[in-house]
Amino acid sequence: MATAMAMRRSVTALSQSALAPSSWPGYRRIFRAVCSSAWQDGESEAAVRDIVCFGAGSLDEVGSSLDRLNLAFSPALVRRVVDSCSERSDSGRRLLRFLSWCRSKNPGGLGDREHDRVIAVLAQMGDLTAMRIAVGDGEKDGRRMTPETFTAVVEALVKAGREDEAVRLFRGLERQKLLPQQSVGAGGEGIWSSSLAMVQALCMKGYAREAQGVVWHHKSELSTEPMVSIVQRSLLHGWCIHGNAKEARRVLDDIKSSGCPLGLPSLNDFLNCVCHRNLKFNTSALVPEAMDILTEMRSCGVTPAASSFNILLSCLGRARRVKEAYRILYLMREGKEACSPDWVSYYLVVKVLFLTGRIIRGKRLIDDMLENGVPPTAKFFHGLTGILCGTEEVDHALDMLKIMKSCQLVDTHTYDLLIEKLCRNGSFEIGKELWDDATKSGIVLGCSEDLLDPLKTEVFRPVRPAESRTSENHRSLFHFECTLNFMDTSQEQQDFGVLLKQGAEGRVFVSTFVRQKCVIKERFSKKYRHPLLDSKLTLKRLNAEARCITKARRLGVPTPVLYAVDPLPHTLTFEYVDGLCVKDILLGFGSDGINEERLNDIATQIGNAVGKLHDGGLVHGDLTTSNMMIKNNTNQLVLIDFGLSFTSAIPEDKAVDLYVLERALISMHSSCGDVMGKILSAYRKASRQWCSTTNKLAQVRQRGRKRTMIG
């Protein structure tokens, strides 16, 4: 009778609890079990699982609801409930409360295996707070985690960016001698397995410096094979992810000197690190340094794979170095690199061709890929279709769809992309045809059919920026007032004056400014760039050149006087320098009255000018004899063309500046003798920082014109 009364009180309490709405999945099961005065097989487990994994209400009510069931838990029941909670990502705190309830009922009844499983599930859910509380409870009870659970815990912390907390946890377990023990038969106390897991978890996310500290404190445990090679490869991967090519090179040399085998993944990591560093700082060194690393791979007995070349092709594509990327692919196709390209190689080259407007050439390359028997994937065509849609080349994007269908490939995302793009552009008829084609082929589309309705879909109308329209209207009005009978190109030249020279970045005209003879330098637009990006880059470089030449003049370096900066047509107006460039003067050495005395005077002026420039923190960037002039009336040296100048106090940059000048003198003026020696003699007298620069110059001479060199 007393038992029946207790059951009825449990039913009443559950009915009034916020955890027992009629819509709760386990409510009827618990209600039926309690009313029948006995739990059926499996009902106890289902009832606990419903409360812990699917229940509603506050966390405090979890324990009270479990108390009302009047159940005695067992380790097997705990394991099954924990496994059920692992399928839900939002039940971490309720699972932690269930763990506390079990410990309060029977502190010794919860085994290490069950507690370990709870921690692993919390780490899998990503509930780091609950996981850290469970780990702390285990430390208080003196529980030791298994290697698998410890690895899951530290990986979860490092993945969340809490690498310092992971290291503190490792140190705390080490002090309490609770680090996981290694497997039976492996020998030792197991410290090395925990430290190895710690190193690998840190290096996986690029925290190589913290991993280096762990290795240093446990070098006695990690000094045996195969731990040494695993640790070194992990550190190499960590430094590469971090982007520190210098430390990665050091670790790579240590691996080679120790005789440990190097695999393709490790060398690809280093190649990726160097390529991305050059992509950021010195794109001209991309191919030379990558080829050096590929040669080094072959010397180590590792044959470069297509994935190795794809790393280089990806960086070349991001730098828009089309010719070099196409050249690398050509060498792979011809078998000169002992590696055949895969579809990713073709995709990376075709992608950069499409982005730079070389669409026909890119489509020919796709045809060559299919003729060579390289099978593409649906992802290949989806990526190229997205690029063409983004550059408003919808007709060519439809051609990609036709080629994809000819290859018997089906991709829902490509159809969705094209249909939405066509409808947003107002081509509802073509979009409807693609919809019908996909429906007939049995393709389930992800886009809405409302896109095909012109009344529901807003058509995109591209509008040019107001600044661009104003600039263009201003130029058109100016051209109209000047002349109506010339083409646009001749109009632009006629507006600025007489064309003197044209280079890769701009044109130089001779004109007048306030009735004085002047030189106008125009930075023209690049058609392969997006108009908005081109306008921003051109204006940025125009202002940078104006700032650098003004700063150089303040430093006492003879430069042309800057009269005006016009941001609309992107022009700089300079003083007209009446004289010859140093290149023409030195080419006439030995004739035309060019004697040794004048040569020494020119070399001294060059050294003094460059010394003042470098001491002021300026690097010219293009120190050649073509960018130096001698005035006819005063024989004074004048530096011109600061288009590649930049501010830098690094001796490396200054040394490269001098090296460019040295190579120009050797290639063009070798008959003039040791001109560079005379220039450096004057440079030492004019520069206060000559020692560090000349020391770096010696290193630059050994490796050539590479601003970034690893090793």
XYZ file of C-alpha atoms in Angstrom:
711
model
C 0.000 0.000 0.000
C 2.861 2.387 0.838
C 4.571 1.560 -2.441
C 1.397 2.364 -4.384
C 1.077 5.690 -2.602
C 4.694 6.537 -3.469
C 4.059 5.729 -7.102
C 0.997 7.990 -7.183
C 2.977 10.832 -5.624
C 5.662 10.377 -8.341
C 3.010 10.542 -11.034
C 1.534 13.710 -9.544
C 4.972 15.339 -9.274
C 5.869 14.468 -12.866
C 2.538 15.771 -14.119
C 3.054 19.120 -12.409
C 6.709 19.404 -13.416
C 7.770 21.601 -16.307
C 9.653 18.570 -17.559
C 6.484 16.614 -18.234
C 4.361 18.258 -20.943
C 2.171 15.942 -22.940
C 4.255 16.624 -26.033
C 7.452 15.397 -24.367
C 8.495 12.170 -26.171
C 9.156 10.156 -22.989
C 6.272 11.430 -20.913
C 3.770 8.667 -21.753
C 6.404 5.976 -21.380
C 7.372 7.159 -17.890
C 3.728 7.722 -16.915
C 2.771 4.196 -17.990
C 5.753 2.637 -16.247
C 5.136 4.448 -12.979
C 1.429 3.655 -12.971
C 2.065 -0.031 -13.569
C 4.145 -0.118 -10.337
C 6.967 -1.909 -12.188
C 9.510 -1.033 -14.874
C 9.445 -3.200 -17.967
C 12.669 -4.299 -19.671
C 14.321 -1.346 -21.335
C 11.808 1.198 -20.015
C 14.158 2.412 -17.287
C 16.880 3.139 -19.807
C 14.405 4.869 -22.143
C 13.001 6.970 -19.296
C 16.444 8.156 -18.162
C 17.452 8.835 -21.759
C 14.320 10.912 -22.318
C 14.990 13.014 -19.232
C 18.707 13.576 -19.931
C 18.775 13.854 -23.734
C 15.312 15.135 -24.707
C 13.934 16.755 -21.570
C 12.878 20.347 -21.158
C 13.133 22.684 -18.202
C 15.983 23.857 -15.997
C 19.093 21.861 -15.173
C 18.097 21.659 -11.511
C 15.008 19.661 -12.437
C 17.091 16.932 -14.108
C 18.239 15.540 -10.760
C 14.808 15.834 -9.150
C 13.177 14.059 -12.102
C 15.706 11.247 -11.889
C 15.097 10.971 -8.146
C 11.369 10.528 -8.693
C 12.007 7.462 -10.878
C 13.419 5.599 -7.836
C 16.007 3.825 -9.988
C 19.388 2.405 -9.110
C 21.792 3.209 -11.924
C 24.343 0.767 -13.262
C 27.533 1.401 -15.319
C 25.901 -0.222 -18.341
C 22.908 2.121 -18.061
C 25.224 5.125 -17.837
C 27.137 4.061 -20.959
C 23.972 3.642 -23.000
C 22.566 7.010 -21.899
C 25.857 8.724 -22.732
C 25.930 7.108 -26.185
C 22.398 8.358 -26.805
C 23.388 11.906 -25.829
C 26.324 11.825 -28.263
C 23.806 12.010 -31.109
C 22.579 15.441 -29.916
C 24.806 18.507 -29.798
C 22.634 20.515 -27.383
C 22.514 18.164 -24.404
C 26.000 18.730 -22.977
C 24.956 20.557 -19.817
C 22.180 18.041 -19.062
C 24.674 15.227 -19.535
C 27.032 16.944 -17.093
C 24.185 17.247 -14.566
C 23.431 13.539 -15.064
C 27.094 12.789 -14.315
C 26.889 14.832 -11.088
C 23.703 13.017 -10.091
C 25.402 9.632 -10.570
C 28.398 10.724 -8.473
C 26.109 11.959 -5.695
C 24.152 8.706 -5.563
C 27.129 6.391 -5.530
C 30.579 8.008 -5.763
C 32.302 4.682 -6.218
C 29.729 3.208 -8.559
C 30.699 5.353 -11.557
C 33.660 3.642 -13.201
C 36.587 5.246 -14.984
C 35.306 3.940 -18.302
C 31.940 5.663 -17.947
C 33.459 8.939 -16.729
C 35.946 8.813 -19.602
C 33.148 8.297 -22.092
C 31.281 11.361 -20.777
C 34.368 13.550 -21.272
C 34.870 12.231 -24.818
C 31.230 12.952 -25.735
C 31.431 16.491 -24.311
C 34.597 17.101 -26.346
C 32.822 15.797 -29.431
C 29.895 18.175 -28.805
C 32.248 21.135 -28.414
C 30.866 22.110 -24.998
C 34.249 23.106 -23.607
C 32.945 24.468 -20.300
C 31.127 21.242 -19.446
C 34.118 19.231 -20.629
C 36.513 21.207 -18.430
C 34.236 20.688 -15.383
C 34.094 16.944 -16.037
C 37.877 16.799 -16.403
C 38.253 18.722 -13.122
C 35.965 16.274 -11.345
C 38.068 13.442 -12.680
C 41.240 15.094 -11.361
C 39.701 15.410 -7.892
C 38.758 11.730 -7.928
C 42.218 10.747 -9.223
C 40.840 9.333 -12.474
C 43.168 8.780 -15.430
C 41.904 9.431 -18.958
C 42.586 7.025 -21.788
C 44.914 8.208 -24.591
C 41.982 8.502 -26.980
C 39.974 10.720 -24.623
C 43.001 12.862 -23.786
C 43.661 13.375 -27.497
C 40.027 14.356 -28.081
C 40.145 16.850 -25.195
C 43.322 18.649 -26.258
C 42.244 18.694 -29.918
C 38.911 20.266 -28.947
C 40.686 22.970 -26.925
C 43.255 23.725 -29.627
C 40.606 23.767 -32.331
C 38.679 26.388 -30.338
C 41.800 28.578 -30.102
C 42.480 27.753 -26.430
C 45.962 26.357 -26.898
C 47.194 27.891 -23.622
C 44.410 26.147 -21.708
C 45.335 22.856 -23.382
C 48.968 23.260 -22.303
C 47.888 24.128 -18.727
C 45.704 21.020 -18.618
C 48.660 18.928 -19.776
C 50.939 20.449 -17.126
C 48.345 19.922 -14.387
C 47.838 16.264 -15.237
C 51.599 15.827 -15.372
C 52.062 17.306 -11.873
C 49.357 15.037 -10.471
C 50.783 12.051 -12.375
C 47.439 11.480 -14.090
C 48.667 11.510 -17.678
C 47.233 8.657 -19.733
C 49.252 5.503 -19.788
C 50.316 3.937 -23.040
C 49.061 0.649 -24.339
C 50.201 -2.625 -22.796
C 53.396 -3.853 -24.354
C 54.620 -0.487 -25.587
C 56.933 -0.018 -22.602
C 57.552 3.018 -20.408
C 55.205 5.057 -18.233
C 53.255 6.574 -21.091
C 54.423 10.203 -20.713
C 55.769 10.193 -24.230
C 52.388 9.203 -25.697
C 50.641 12.094 -23.969
C 53.315 14.594 -24.940
C 53.250 13.317 -28.514
C 49.476 13.752 -28.661
C 49.927 17.262 -27.271
C 52.536 18.141 -29.906
C 50.450 16.790 -32.762
C 47.299 18.609 -31.606
C 49.147 21.941 -31.338
C 50.932 21.567 -34.669
C 47.727 20.637 -36.460
C 46.483 24.221 -35.965
C 49.830 25.972 -36.399
C 50.806 26.479 -32.740
C 54.337 25.261 -33.386
C 55.968 27.533 -30.814
C 53.896 26.036 -27.983
C 54.585 22.553 -29.354
C 58.302 23.338 -29.367
C 58.052 24.101 -25.657
C 56.395 20.749 -24.967
C 59.145 18.985 -26.933
C 61.825 20.844 -24.992
C 60.396 19.875 -21.594
C 59.986 16.209 -22.657
C 63.018 15.748 -24.880
C 64.162 12.731 -22.857
C 60.876 10.925 -23.558
C 60.712 12.025 -27.207
C 64.307 11.248 -28.139
C 63.718 7.655 -29.229
C 62.481 6.308 -32.511
C 59.947 6.417 -33.983
C 58.986 9.380 -31.790
C 61.773 11.615 -33.129
C 60.671 11.452 -36.749
C 56.983 11.873 -35.840
C 57.728 14.924 -33.684
C 59.936 16.522 -36.329
C 57.363 16.035 -39.072
C 54.685 17.459 -36.774
C 56.818 20.519 -36.011
C 57.490 21.005 -39.714
C 53.762 20.915 -40.392
C 53.103 23.319 -37.501
C 55.619 25.919 -38.652
C 54.288 25.677 -42.200
C 50.720 26.237 -41.006
C 51.975 29.151 -38.917
C 53.671 30.598 -42.025
C 57.201 30.796 -40.593
C 59.303 29.573 -43.518
C 62.590 30.206 -41.712
C 61.745 27.875 -38.807
C 60.246 25.359 -41.222
C 63.526 25.305 -43.171
C 65.455 24.758 -39.927
C 63.286 21.782 -38.972
C 63.524 20.394 -42.509
C 67.322 20.560 -42.402
C 67.289 18.818 -39.004
C 65.181 16.004 -40.444
C 67.533 15.579 -43.392
C 70.646 15.647 -41.217
C 69.205 13.060 -38.807
C 68.503 10.667 -41.667
C 64.760 10.445 -40.987
C 62.704 9.703 -44.093
C 60.857 12.620 -45.663
C 57.510 11.978 -47.309
C 55.622 13.891 -49.956
C 53.149 15.472 -47.464
C 55.956 17.067 -45.414
C 57.705 18.475 -48.473
C 54.397 19.702 -49.876
C 53.767 21.505 -46.587
C 57.087 23.314 -46.912
C 56.435 24.123 -50.579
C 53.032 25.538 -49.670
C 54.557 27.666 -46.899
C 57.261 29.170 -49.137
C 54.856 29.798 -52.026
C 52.334 31.611 -49.834
C 55.094 33.685 -48.242
C 56.358 34.737 -51.667
C 52.793 35.398 -52.766
C 52.542 37.909 -49.953
C 55.973 39.545 -50.161
C 57.701 38.783 -53.482
C 55.684 37.227 -56.305
C 58.624 37.306 -58.708
C 60.329 34.639 -56.582
C 57.386 32.229 -56.767
C 58.605 30.074 -59.631
C 62.386 30.104 -58.922
C 62.091 29.127 -55.272
C 59.333 26.583 -55.940
C 61.472 24.937 -58.616
C 64.388 24.800 -56.165
C 62.185 23.001 -53.638
C 60.933 20.557 -56.294
C 64.554 19.810 -57.196
C 65.285 19.285 -53.505
C 62.363 16.845 -53.339
C 63.880 14.767 -56.131
C 67.278 14.789 -54.392
C 65.553 13.352 -51.300
C 64.150 10.514 -53.383
C 60.594 11.909 -53.420
C 58.961 12.354 -56.811
C 56.808 15.486 -56.993
C 53.140 14.715 -57.613
C 50.439 16.748 -59.301
C 49.479 18.082 -55.871
C 52.945 19.649 -55.565
C 52.599 21.567 -58.825
C 49.007 22.492 -57.961
C 50.301 24.400 -54.921
C 52.481 26.513 -57.222
C 49.724 26.908 -59.815
C 47.286 28.085 -57.155
C 49.656 30.821 -55.951
C 50.479 31.878 -59.510
C 46.770 32.167 -60.219
C 46.196 34.326 -57.162
C 49.069 36.570 -58.278
C 47.587 36.674 -61.827
C 50.879 35.470 -63.319
C 49.223 33.872 -66.340
C 52.247 33.142 -68.511
C 54.149 31.373 -65.753
C 51.122 29.280 -64.770
C 50.529 28.297 -68.403
C 54.221 27.443 -68.770
C 54.169 25.135 -65.737
C 51.099 23.335 -67.086
C 52.749 22.994 -70.494
C 55.826 21.366 -68.939
C 53.586 18.931 -67.052
C 51.645 18.049 -70.205
C 54.828 17.459 -72.182
C 56.200 15.145 -69.500
C 59.219 17.357 -68.776
C 58.423 17.413 -65.056
C 57.850 13.642 -64.797
C 54.328 14.336 -63.589
C 51.073 14.499 -65.514
C 48.498 17.178 -64.665
C 45.175 16.242 -63.119
C 41.863 18.074 -63.417
C 42.819 20.393 -60.559
C 45.893 21.546 -62.507
C 43.786 22.378 -65.524
C 41.169 24.048 -63.350
C 43.685 26.392 -61.714
C 45.096 27.540 -65.068
C 41.698 27.870 -66.771
C 40.457 29.804 -63.762
C 43.166 32.457 -64.026
C 42.626 32.640 -67.795
C 38.927 33.335 -67.262
C 39.624 35.888 -64.550
C 41.991 37.814 -66.831
C 39.567 37.818 -69.769
C 41.281 35.083 -71.830
C 38.092 33.063 -72.174
C 38.677 31.588 -75.633
C 42.115 30.402 -74.627
C 40.689 28.850 -71.498
C 38.049 26.956 -73.456
C 40.730 25.622 -75.782
C 42.620 24.367 -72.768
C 39.495 22.537 -71.600
C 39.239 20.871 -75.024
C 42.903 19.829 -74.763
C 42.231 18.356 -71.333
C 39.376 16.229 -72.658
C 41.456 15.123 -75.672
C 44.300 14.060 -73.379
C 41.904 11.857 -71.438
C 41.963 13.763 -68.152
C 38.515 13.141 -66.612
C 36.921 16.265 -65.113
C 34.458 16.294 -62.251
C 31.230 18.175 -61.658
C 33.110 20.434 -59.242
C 35.412 21.446 -62.117
C 32.537 22.792 -64.209
C 30.686 24.284 -61.235
C 33.712 26.350 -60.236
C 34.329 27.652 -63.768
C 30.634 28.411 -64.239
C 30.657 30.473 -61.058
C 33.658 32.467 -62.281
C 32.031 33.194 -65.642
C 28.774 34.216 -63.983
C 30.665 36.486 -61.637
C 32.368 38.227 -64.580
C 29.022 38.561 -66.434
C 30.032 36.058 -69.156
C 26.770 34.138 -68.994
C 26.927 32.884 -72.600
C 30.264 31.212 -71.947
C 28.867 29.844 -68.675
C 26.118 28.130 -70.692
C 28.848 26.619 -72.875
C 30.371 25.141 -69.718
C 27.033 23.474 -68.995
C 26.971 21.961 -72.491
C 30.493 20.581 -72.073
C 29.542 19.163 -68.674
C 26.526 17.383 -70.166
C 28.677 16.009 -73.007
C 30.913 14.473 -70.334
C 27.800 12.813 -68.857
C 28.122 14.728 -65.603
C 25.174 16.029 -63.627
C 25.419 18.739 -60.985
C 22.441 20.303 -59.252
C 24.448 23.297 -58.016
C 25.476 24.284 -61.543
C 21.848 24.354 -62.670
C 20.849 26.369 -59.602
C 23.626 28.868 -60.234
C 22.808 29.371 -63.913
C 19.038 29.589 -63.458
C 19.333 32.227 -60.734
C 21.912 34.212 -62.707
C 19.809 34.180 -65.884
C 16.651 35.217 -64.074
C 18.418 37.977 -62.136
C 19.711 39.285 -65.490
C 16.220 39.210 -66.999
C 16.699 36.133 -69.253
C 13.633 34.332 -67.935
C 13.095 32.317 -71.149
C 16.529 30.702 -71.030
C 16.138 30.106 -67.308
C 12.808 28.360 -67.958
C 14.472 26.156 -70.590
C 17.160 25.106 -68.119
C 14.500 24.401 -65.491
C 12.575 22.170 -67.886
C 15.774 20.416 -68.960
C 16.692 19.661 -65.361
C 13.167 18.443 -64.586
C 13.174 16.064 -67.576
C 16.553 14.694 -66.490
C 15.224 13.980 -63.009
C 17.446 16.554 -61.303
C 16.089 17.902 -58.029
C 16.852 21.625 -58.042
C 17.556 23.596 -54.911
C 16.404 26.986 -56.193
C 12.820 28.153 -55.990
C 10.480 28.086 -58.969
C 9.504 31.660 -58.095
C 12.718 32.768 -59.805
C 11.043 32.093 -63.157
C 8.270 34.594 -62.399
C 9.183 38.128 -63.591
C 6.718 39.565 -61.098
C 8.504 37.973 -58.139
C 12.152 38.204 -59.226
C 13.958 41.520 -59.125
C 16.156 42.013 -62.190
C 19.669 43.236 -61.438
C 20.544 46.510 -63.184
C 24.314 47.203 -62.951
C 25.073 50.838 -62.203
C 28.518 52.365 -62.601
C 29.899 54.312 -59.642
C 29.163 58.026 -59.704
C 32.854 58.882 -59.464
C 33.616 56.851 -62.592
C 30.749 58.476 -64.512
C 31.845 61.968 -63.460
C 35.431 61.312 -64.489
C 34.361 59.883 -67.827
C 31.980 62.807 -68.529
C 34.718 65.271 -67.662
C 37.130 63.638 -70.099
C 34.519 63.417 -72.849
C 33.666 67.100 -72.521
C 37.335 68.036 -72.532
C 38.003 65.932 -75.655
C 34.954 67.410 -77.381
C 36.147 70.942 -76.812
C 39.648 70.161 -78.081
C 38.866 68.181 -81.235
C 36.118 66.111 -82.840
C 38.045 64.415 -85.633
C 40.513 62.166 -83.840
C 40.165 58.770 -82.234
C 40.068 58.402 -78.442
C 43.692 57.339 -78.147
C 44.997 60.234 -80.163
C 42.718 62.567 -78.203
C 44.280 61.525 -74.902
C 47.786 62.009 -76.259
C 46.855 65.361 -77.817
C 45.418 66.564 -74.512
C 48.642 65.927 -72.593
C 51.090 67.053 -75.273
C 53.716 65.289 -77.375
C 54.287 61.653 -76.476
C 57.888 61.194 -75.358
C 58.016 57.588 -74.129
C 55.691 54.782 -73.088
C 56.341 52.032 -70.588
C 54.427 49.221 -68.916
C 52.825 51.461 -66.304
C 52.438 54.825 -67.995
C 53.119 57.318 -70.783
C 55.342 60.400 -70.619
C 54.423 63.570 -72.527
C 56.201 66.891 -73.070
C 53.837 69.788 -72.465
C 53.588 73.212 -70.800
C 52.501 74.220 -67.311
C 51.882 77.899 -66.550
C 53.862 78.785 -69.697
C 56.790 76.631 -68.594
C 57.986 73.489 -70.295
C 57.045 70.426 -68.260
C 56.731 66.645 -68.346
C 53.375 64.921 -67.747
C 53.380 61.285 -66.639
C 50.061 59.502 -67.138
C 49.244 56.187 -65.489
C 46.810 54.567 -67.891
C 44.224 51.960 -66.914
C 44.760 48.218 -67.345
C 41.905 46.617 -69.263
C 42.416 43.177 -67.713
C 41.554 44.492 -64.249
C 38.130 45.207 -62.872
C 37.389 48.933 -63.460
C 36.784 49.715 -59.794
C 39.887 47.820 -58.669
C 41.943 49.387 -61.452
C 40.874 52.888 -60.420
C 41.779 52.278 -56.777
C 45.168 50.717 -57.559
C 46.118 53.399 -60.063
C 45.198 56.211 -57.683
C 47.033 54.516 -54.809
C 50.224 54.117 -56.825
C 49.932 57.645 -58.201
C 49.795 59.106 -54.682
C 52.619 56.838 -53.510
C 54.904 58.041 -56.306
C 54.083 61.672 -55.534
C 54.835 61.179 -51.826
C 58.120 59.365 -52.482
C 59.509 61.927 -54.942
C 58.523 64.769 -52.598
C 60.191 63.049 -49.640
C 63.329 62.385 -51.705
C 63.590 66.071 -52.565
C 63.242 66.992 -48.887
C 66.120 64.596 -48.128
C 68.354 66.547 -50.475
C 68.226 64.108 -53.381
C 68.092 65.967 -56.725
C 64.747 65.142 -58.346
C 62.426 66.977 -60.756
C 60.114 69.494 -59.095
C 56.571 68.138 -58.757
C 54.160 70.790 -60.065
C 50.751 69.098 -59.826
C 48.890 65.835 -59.119
C 45.619 65.254 -60.987
C 43.676 62.231 -59.635
C 41.014 62.258 -62.373
C 43.191 61.510 -65.418
C 45.853 59.973 -63.080
C 48.687 62.313 -64.088
C 51.750 63.835 -62.442
C 53.242 67.090 -63.771
C 57.012 67.477 -63.296
C 59.704 69.968 -64.070
C 61.270 69.418 -67.491
C 64.913 68.315 -67.096
C 67.019 69.428 -70.050
C 69.741 66.835 -70.406
C 70.689 63.266 -71.268
C 70.095 60.096 -69.297
C 73.144 58.445 -67.740
C 72.608 55.377 -69.912
C 73.257 57.331 -73.123
C 76.239 59.110 -71.593
C 77.949 55.911 -70.432
C 77.291 54.178 -73.739
C 79.385 56.922 -75.320
C 82.338 56.341 -72.976
C 85.623 56.626 -74.835
C 84.105 58.881 -77.460
C 82.059 62.071 -77.621
C 84.299 63.666 -74.986
C 83.389 61.248 -72.183
C 86.610 60.861 -70.202
C 87.578 59.181 -66.950
C 87.196 62.366 -64.934
C 83.556 62.876 -65.951
C 82.852 59.198 -65.317
C 84.187 59.521 -61.779
C 82.055 62.625 -61.208
C 78.890 60.828 -62.350
C 79.657 57.790 -60.157
C 80.248 60.047 -57.132
C 76.959 61.862 -57.661
C 75.098 58.542 -57.970
C 76.623 57.233 -54.725
C 75.801 60.448 -52.835
C 72.202 60.514 -54.104
C 71.512 56.861 -53.302
C 73.138 57.215 -49.870
C 70.886 60.138 -48.934
C 67.884 58.271 -50.276
C 68.559 55.139 -48.222
C 69.394 57.019 -45.028
C 66.009 58.715 -45.308
C 64.246 55.331 -45.392
C 63.414 55.376 -49.127
C 64.084 52.614 -51.635
C 63.969 53.624 -55.296
C 62.955 50.186 -56.571
C 64.267 50.692 -60.120
C 67.796 52.073 -59.890
C 69.003 51.843 -63.484
C 70.975 54.269 -65.605
C 67.796 54.928 -67.622
C 66.247 56.567 -64.550
C 69.118 58.999 -63.984
C 69.697 62.214 -65.949
C 72.505 64.782 -66.155
C 71.511 68.419 -66.655
C 73.234 70.063 -69.598
C 73.966 73.396 -67.953
C 75.141 72.250 -64.507
C 76.132 68.577 -65.033
C 74.017 67.759 -61.932
C 72.563 64.269 -61.512
C 68.754 64.009 -61.270
C 66.887 60.848 -60.198
C 63.581 60.237 -61.991
C 60.765 57.630 -62.093
C 59.815 56.856 -58.484
C 56.915 54.649 -59.628
C 58.284 51.575 -57.815
C 59.610 53.407 -54.747
C 58.563 52.515 -51.242
C 59.476 53.295 -47.651
C 61.694 50.779 -45.885
C 64.444 50.766 -43.268
C 65.394 47.118 -43.868
C 69.002 46.665 -45.074
C 67.822 43.815 -47.315
C 65.668 46.151 -49.423
C 68.443 48.710 -49.732
C 70.916 46.001 -50.753
C 68.546 44.772 -53.468
C 68.292 48.383 -54.681
C 72.086 48.519 -55.068
C 72.161 45.073 -56.649
C 69.708 46.167 -59.344
C 72.012 49.086 -60.142
C 75.039 46.798 -60.229
C 73.393 44.365 -62.648
C 72.328 47.246 -64.897
C 75.917 48.542 -65.034
C 77.358 45.091 -65.757
C 74.866 44.323 -68.519
C 74.934 47.699 -70.283
C 78.177 49.418 -69.343
C 80.825 46.752 -68.822
C 83.230 48.727 -71.054
C 83.310 51.593 -68.529
C 85.277 49.609 -65.978
C 84.490 49.277 -62.278
C 81.826 51.972 -62.074
C 80.014 50.166 -59.259
C 83.115 50.255 -57.078
C 83.309 54.014 -57.427
C 79.605 54.342 -56.672
C 79.956 52.226 -53.525
C 82.952 54.277 -52.406
C 80.838 57.440 -52.591
C 77.890 55.593 -51.009
C 80.000 54.722 -47.932
C 80.893 58.367 -47.441
C 77.328 59.633 -47.879
C 75.435 56.983 -45.893
C 75.606 56.506 -42.143
C 74.128 53.010 -42.469
C 76.436 51.782 -45.205
C 77.874 48.892 -43.176
C 74.673 46.848 -42.778
C 73.619 47.572 -46.365
C 76.913 46.502 -47.953
C 77.005 43.375 -45.809
C 73.559 42.436 -47.092
C 74.673 43.285 -50.631
C 77.309 40.561 -50.405
C 74.609 38.040 -49.495
C 72.317 39.245 -52.268
C 75.123 38.821 -54.801
C 75.433 35.158 -53.856
C 71.775 34.358 -54.476
C 70.716 36.842 -57.141
C 67.805 39.217 -57.135
C 65.553 37.480 -54.608
C 64.271 39.533 -51.749
C 62.992 36.467 -49.927
C 65.394 33.547 -49.609
C 64.972 30.598 -47.298
C 68.051 28.781 -46.095
